[in-house]
Amino acid sequence: MDALTELAGWLQSLHLLRPTLLWALLAIVPAAALWHWRRRDADVWRQSVDAHLLPKLLVSGGRRGWLGFVLAALTYALAVLAMSGPSWRQTERPVFQSSMPLVVVLDLSSSANATDLPPSRL
C-alpha cells in the first residue's frame, strides 16, 4: 500500500506544459478502425480466391500485423505524451493582455435620435 501511495504522489507532482496535445491520442481510434477494416477485407479475399493465388495477392500479417499495429500505436502515444511536455514543476503561463488602448465612440447627435426605428437609436 505504501508503494501505491508513493506512486500516487509521484503522479500528482507531474504536470503537462501542453495538455491540449493529448487530444491527438484520439487519432488512434480511427487508425484502429482502418486497420480492422483492411484486415476484414483481407479475410474476404481469403474466402473467395484460390489458395495458390493468395500469396501473390495478400501481404501476410498474421500475428505480426497485429503486433505491428500495437507497437505503432504505443510509439505514437509515447510521442504525443512526450510532446505534451511532462514536467515536475508547474510553470506560470503568462496571460495575454492587450496593451492597445480601447476607445468607444458614441454618436449622440440629433440624427441618432431619429424616429425611423422605434424606439430611438440611442
mmCIF file of C-alpha atoms in Angstrom:
data_model
loop_
_atom_site.group_PDB
_atom_site.id
_atom_site.type_symbol
_atom_site.label_atom_id
_atom_site.label_comp_id
_atom_site.label_asym_id
_atom_site.label_seq_id
_atom_site.Cartn_x
_atom_site.Cartn_y
_atom_site.Cartn_z
ATOM 1 C CA MET A 1 0.000 0.000 0.000
ATOM 2 C CA ASP A 2 2.929 2.322 0.673
ATOM 3 C CA ALA A 3 4.192 1.889 -2.898
ATOM 4 C CA LEU A 4 0.753 2.774 -4.243
ATOM 5 C CA THR A 5 0.658 5.954 -2.153
ATOM 6 C CA GLU A 6 4.135 6.867 -3.346
ATOM 7 C CA LEU A 7 3.111 6.319 -6.980
ATOM 8 C CA ALA A 8 0.010 8.487 -6.497
ATOM 9 C CA GLY A 9 2.139 11.293 -5.037
ATOM 10 C CA TRP A 10 4.588 10.959 -7.906
ATOM 11 C CA LEU A 11 1.802 11.238 -10.490
ATOM 12 C CA GLN A 12 0.257 14.248 -8.732
ATOM 13 C CA SER A 13 3.524 16.149 -8.991
ATOM 14 C CA LEU A 14 3.687 15.532 -12.756
ATOM 15 C CA HIS A 15 2.383 18.450 -14.840
ATOM 16 C CA LEU A 16 1.935 18.815 -18.584
ATOM 17 C CA LEU A 17 3.024 22.068 -20.191
ATOM 18 C CA ARG A 18 0.834 21.494 -23.282
ATOM 19 C CA PRO A 19 -2.046 19.260 -22.131
ATOM 20 C CA THR A 20 -4.195 20.042 -25.176
ATOM 21 C CA LEU A 21 -1.846 17.912 -27.284
ATOM 22 C CA LEU A 22 -3.315 14.850 -25.576
ATOM 23 C CA TRP A 23 -6.307 15.243 -27.904
ATOM 24 C CA ALA A 24 -4.016 13.838 -30.613
ATOM 25 C CA LEU A 25 -4.333 10.461 -28.892
ATOM 26 C CA LEU A 26 -7.844 10.250 -30.330
ATOM 27 C CA ALA A 27 -6.247 9.624 -33.744
ATOM 28 C CA ILE A 28 -5.513 6.080 -32.586
ATOM 29 C CA VAL A 29 -9.229 5.209 -32.726
ATOM 30 C CA PRO A 30 -9.698 5.875 -36.481
ATOM 31 C CA ALA A 31 -6.352 4.197 -37.154
ATOM 32 C CA ALA A 32 -7.544 1.082 -35.317
ATOM 33 C CA ALA A 33 -10.816 1.117 -37.267
ATOM 34 C CA LEU A 34 -8.936 1.456 -40.556
ATOM 35 C CA TRP A 35 -6.615 -1.408 -39.605
ATOM 36 C CA HIS A 36 -9.605 -3.564 -38.688
ATOM 37 C CA TRP A 37 -11.411 -2.835 -41.968
ATOM 38 C CA ARG A 38 -8.307 -3.609 -44.013
ATOM 39 C CA ARG A 39 -7.897 -6.852 -42.120
ATOM 40 C CA ARG A 40 -11.556 -7.736 -42.698
ATOM 41 C CA ASP A 41 -11.153 -7.067 -46.430
ATOM 42 C CA ALA A 42 -8.203 -9.471 -46.486
ATOM 43 C CA ASP A 43 -10.444 -12.134 -44.926
ATOM 44 C CA VAL A 44 -12.935 -11.650 -47.769
ATOM 45 C CA TRP A 45 -10.134 -12.301 -50.258
ATOM 46 C CA ARG A 46 -9.143 -15.448 -48.393
ATOM 47 C CA GLN A 47 -12.666 -16.802 -48.748
ATOM 48 C CA SER A 48 -13.124 -16.036 -52.437
ATOM 49 C CA VAL A 49 -9.695 -16.637 -54.053
ATOM 50 C CA ASP A 50 -7.951 -19.936 -54.686
ATOM 51 C CA ALA A 51 -5.355 -20.869 -52.085
ATOM 52 C CA HIS A 52 -2.443 -20.999 -54.547
ATOM 53 C CA LEU A 53 -3.118 -17.359 -55.626
ATOM 54 C CA LEU A 54 -3.400 -15.854 -52.130
ATOM 55 C CA PRO A 55 0.363 -15.390 -51.524
ATOM 56 C CA LYS A 56 0.515 -13.243 -54.685
ATOM 57 C CA LEU A 57 -2.451 -11.080 -53.665
ATOM 58 C CA LEU A 58 -2.103 -10.571 -49.934
ATOM 59 C CA VAL A 59 0.657 -9.415 -47.688
ATOM 60 C CA SER A 60 0.620 -11.884 -44.843
ATOM 61 C CA GLY A 61 0.390 -10.260 -41.471
ATOM 62 C CA GLY A 62 -0.887 -12.844 -39.054
ATOM 63 C CA ARG A 63 0.118 -12.067 -35.500
ATOM 64 C CA ARG A 64 2.918 -9.880 -36.727
ATOM 65 C CA GLY A 65 0.440 -7.491 -38.354
ATOM 66 C CA TRP A 66 -1.469 -7.141 -35.088
ATOM 67 C CA LEU A 67 1.734 -6.705 -33.098
ATOM 68 C CA GLY A 68 2.992 -4.131 -35.583
ATOM 69 C CA PHE A 69 -0.150 -2.057 -35.177
ATOM 70 C CA VAL A 70 0.024 -2.228 -31.379
ATOM 71 C CA LEU A 71 3.698 -1.206 -31.410
ATOM 72 C CA ALA A 72 2.973 1.668 -33.804
ATOM 73 C CA ALA A 73 0.064 2.861 -31.624
ATOM 74 C CA LEU A 74 2.210 2.691 -28.470
ATOM 75 C CA THR A 75 5.036 4.575 -30.190
ATOM 76 C CA TYR A 76 2.586 7.240 -31.343
ATOM 77 C CA ALA A 77 1.095 7.521 -27.842
ATOM 78 C CA LEU A 78 4.547 7.911 -26.280
ATOM 79 C CA ALA A 79 5.494 10.555 -28.853
ATOM 80 C CA VAL A 80 2.305 12.528 -28.130
ATOM 81 C CA LEU A 81 2.918 12.244 -24.398
ATOM 82 C CA ALA A 82 6.500 13.468 -24.851
ATOM 83 C CA MET A 83 5.332 16.427 -26.972
ATOM 84 C CA SER A 84 2.777 17.405 -24.322
ATOM 85 C CA GLY A 85 5.697 18.484 -22.145
ATOM 86 C CA PRO A 86 5.744 16.470 -18.918
ATOM 87 C CA SER A 87 7.369 18.463 -16.133
ATOM 88 C CA TRP A 88 7.908 18.063 -12.410
ATOM 89 C CA ARG A 89 7.443 21.780 -11.794
ATOM 90 C CA GLN A 90 4.348 23.688 -12.753
ATOM 91 C CA THR A 91 5.331 26.850 -14.588
ATOM 92 C CA GLU A 92 3.371 30.075 -14.628
ATOM 93 C CA ARG A 93 1.987 30.801 -18.054
ATOM 94 C CA PRO A 94 1.699 34.467 -18.905
ATOM 95 C CA VAL A 95 -1.800 35.509 -19.864
ATOM 96 C CA PHE A 96 -2.075 37.622 -22.983
ATOM 97 C CA GLN A 97 -3.033 41.181 -22.208
ATOM 98 C CA SER A 98 -3.502 43.657 -24.986
ATOM 99 C CA SER A 99 -1.500 46.828 -24.493
ATOM 100 C CA MET A 100 -3.561 48.713 -27.062
ATOM 101 C CA PRO A 101 -5.946 51.305 -25.625
ATOM 102 C CA LEU A 102 -9.679 50.816 -26.091
ATOM 103 C CA VAL A 103 -11.728 53.683 -27.482
ATOM 104 C CA VAL A 104 -15.538 53.663 -27.504
ATOM 105 C CA VAL A 105 -17.243 56.229 -29.744
ATOM 106 C CA LEU A 106 -20.934 57.094 -29.344
ATOM 107 C CA ASP A 107 -22.927 59.232 -31.743
ATOM 108 C CA LEU A 108 -25.127 61.392 -29.528
ATOM 109 C CA SER A 109 -26.141 63.882 -32.210
ATOM 110 C CA SER A 110 -29.750 64.595 -33.088
ATOM 111 C CA SER A 111 -29.537 62.357 -36.190
ATOM 112 C CA ALA A 112 -29.072 59.339 -33.910
ATOM 113 C CA ASN A 113 -32.366 60.222 -32.256
ATOM 114 C CA ALA A 114 -34.344 59.771 -35.499
ATOM 115 C CA THR A 115 -37.779 58.206 -35.289
ATOM 116 C CA ASP A 116 -37.496 55.812 -38.253
ATOM 117 C CA LEU A 117 -36.563 52.902 -35.969
ATOM 118 C CA PRO A 118 -38.654 52.745 -32.821
ATOM 119 C CA PRO A 119 -37.523 53.357 -30.126
ATOM 120 C CA SER A 120 -34.700 55.822 -30.749
ATOM 121 C CA ARG A 121 -31.210 54.718 -31.778
ATOM 122 C CA LEU A 122 -29.782 55.906 -28.504
#
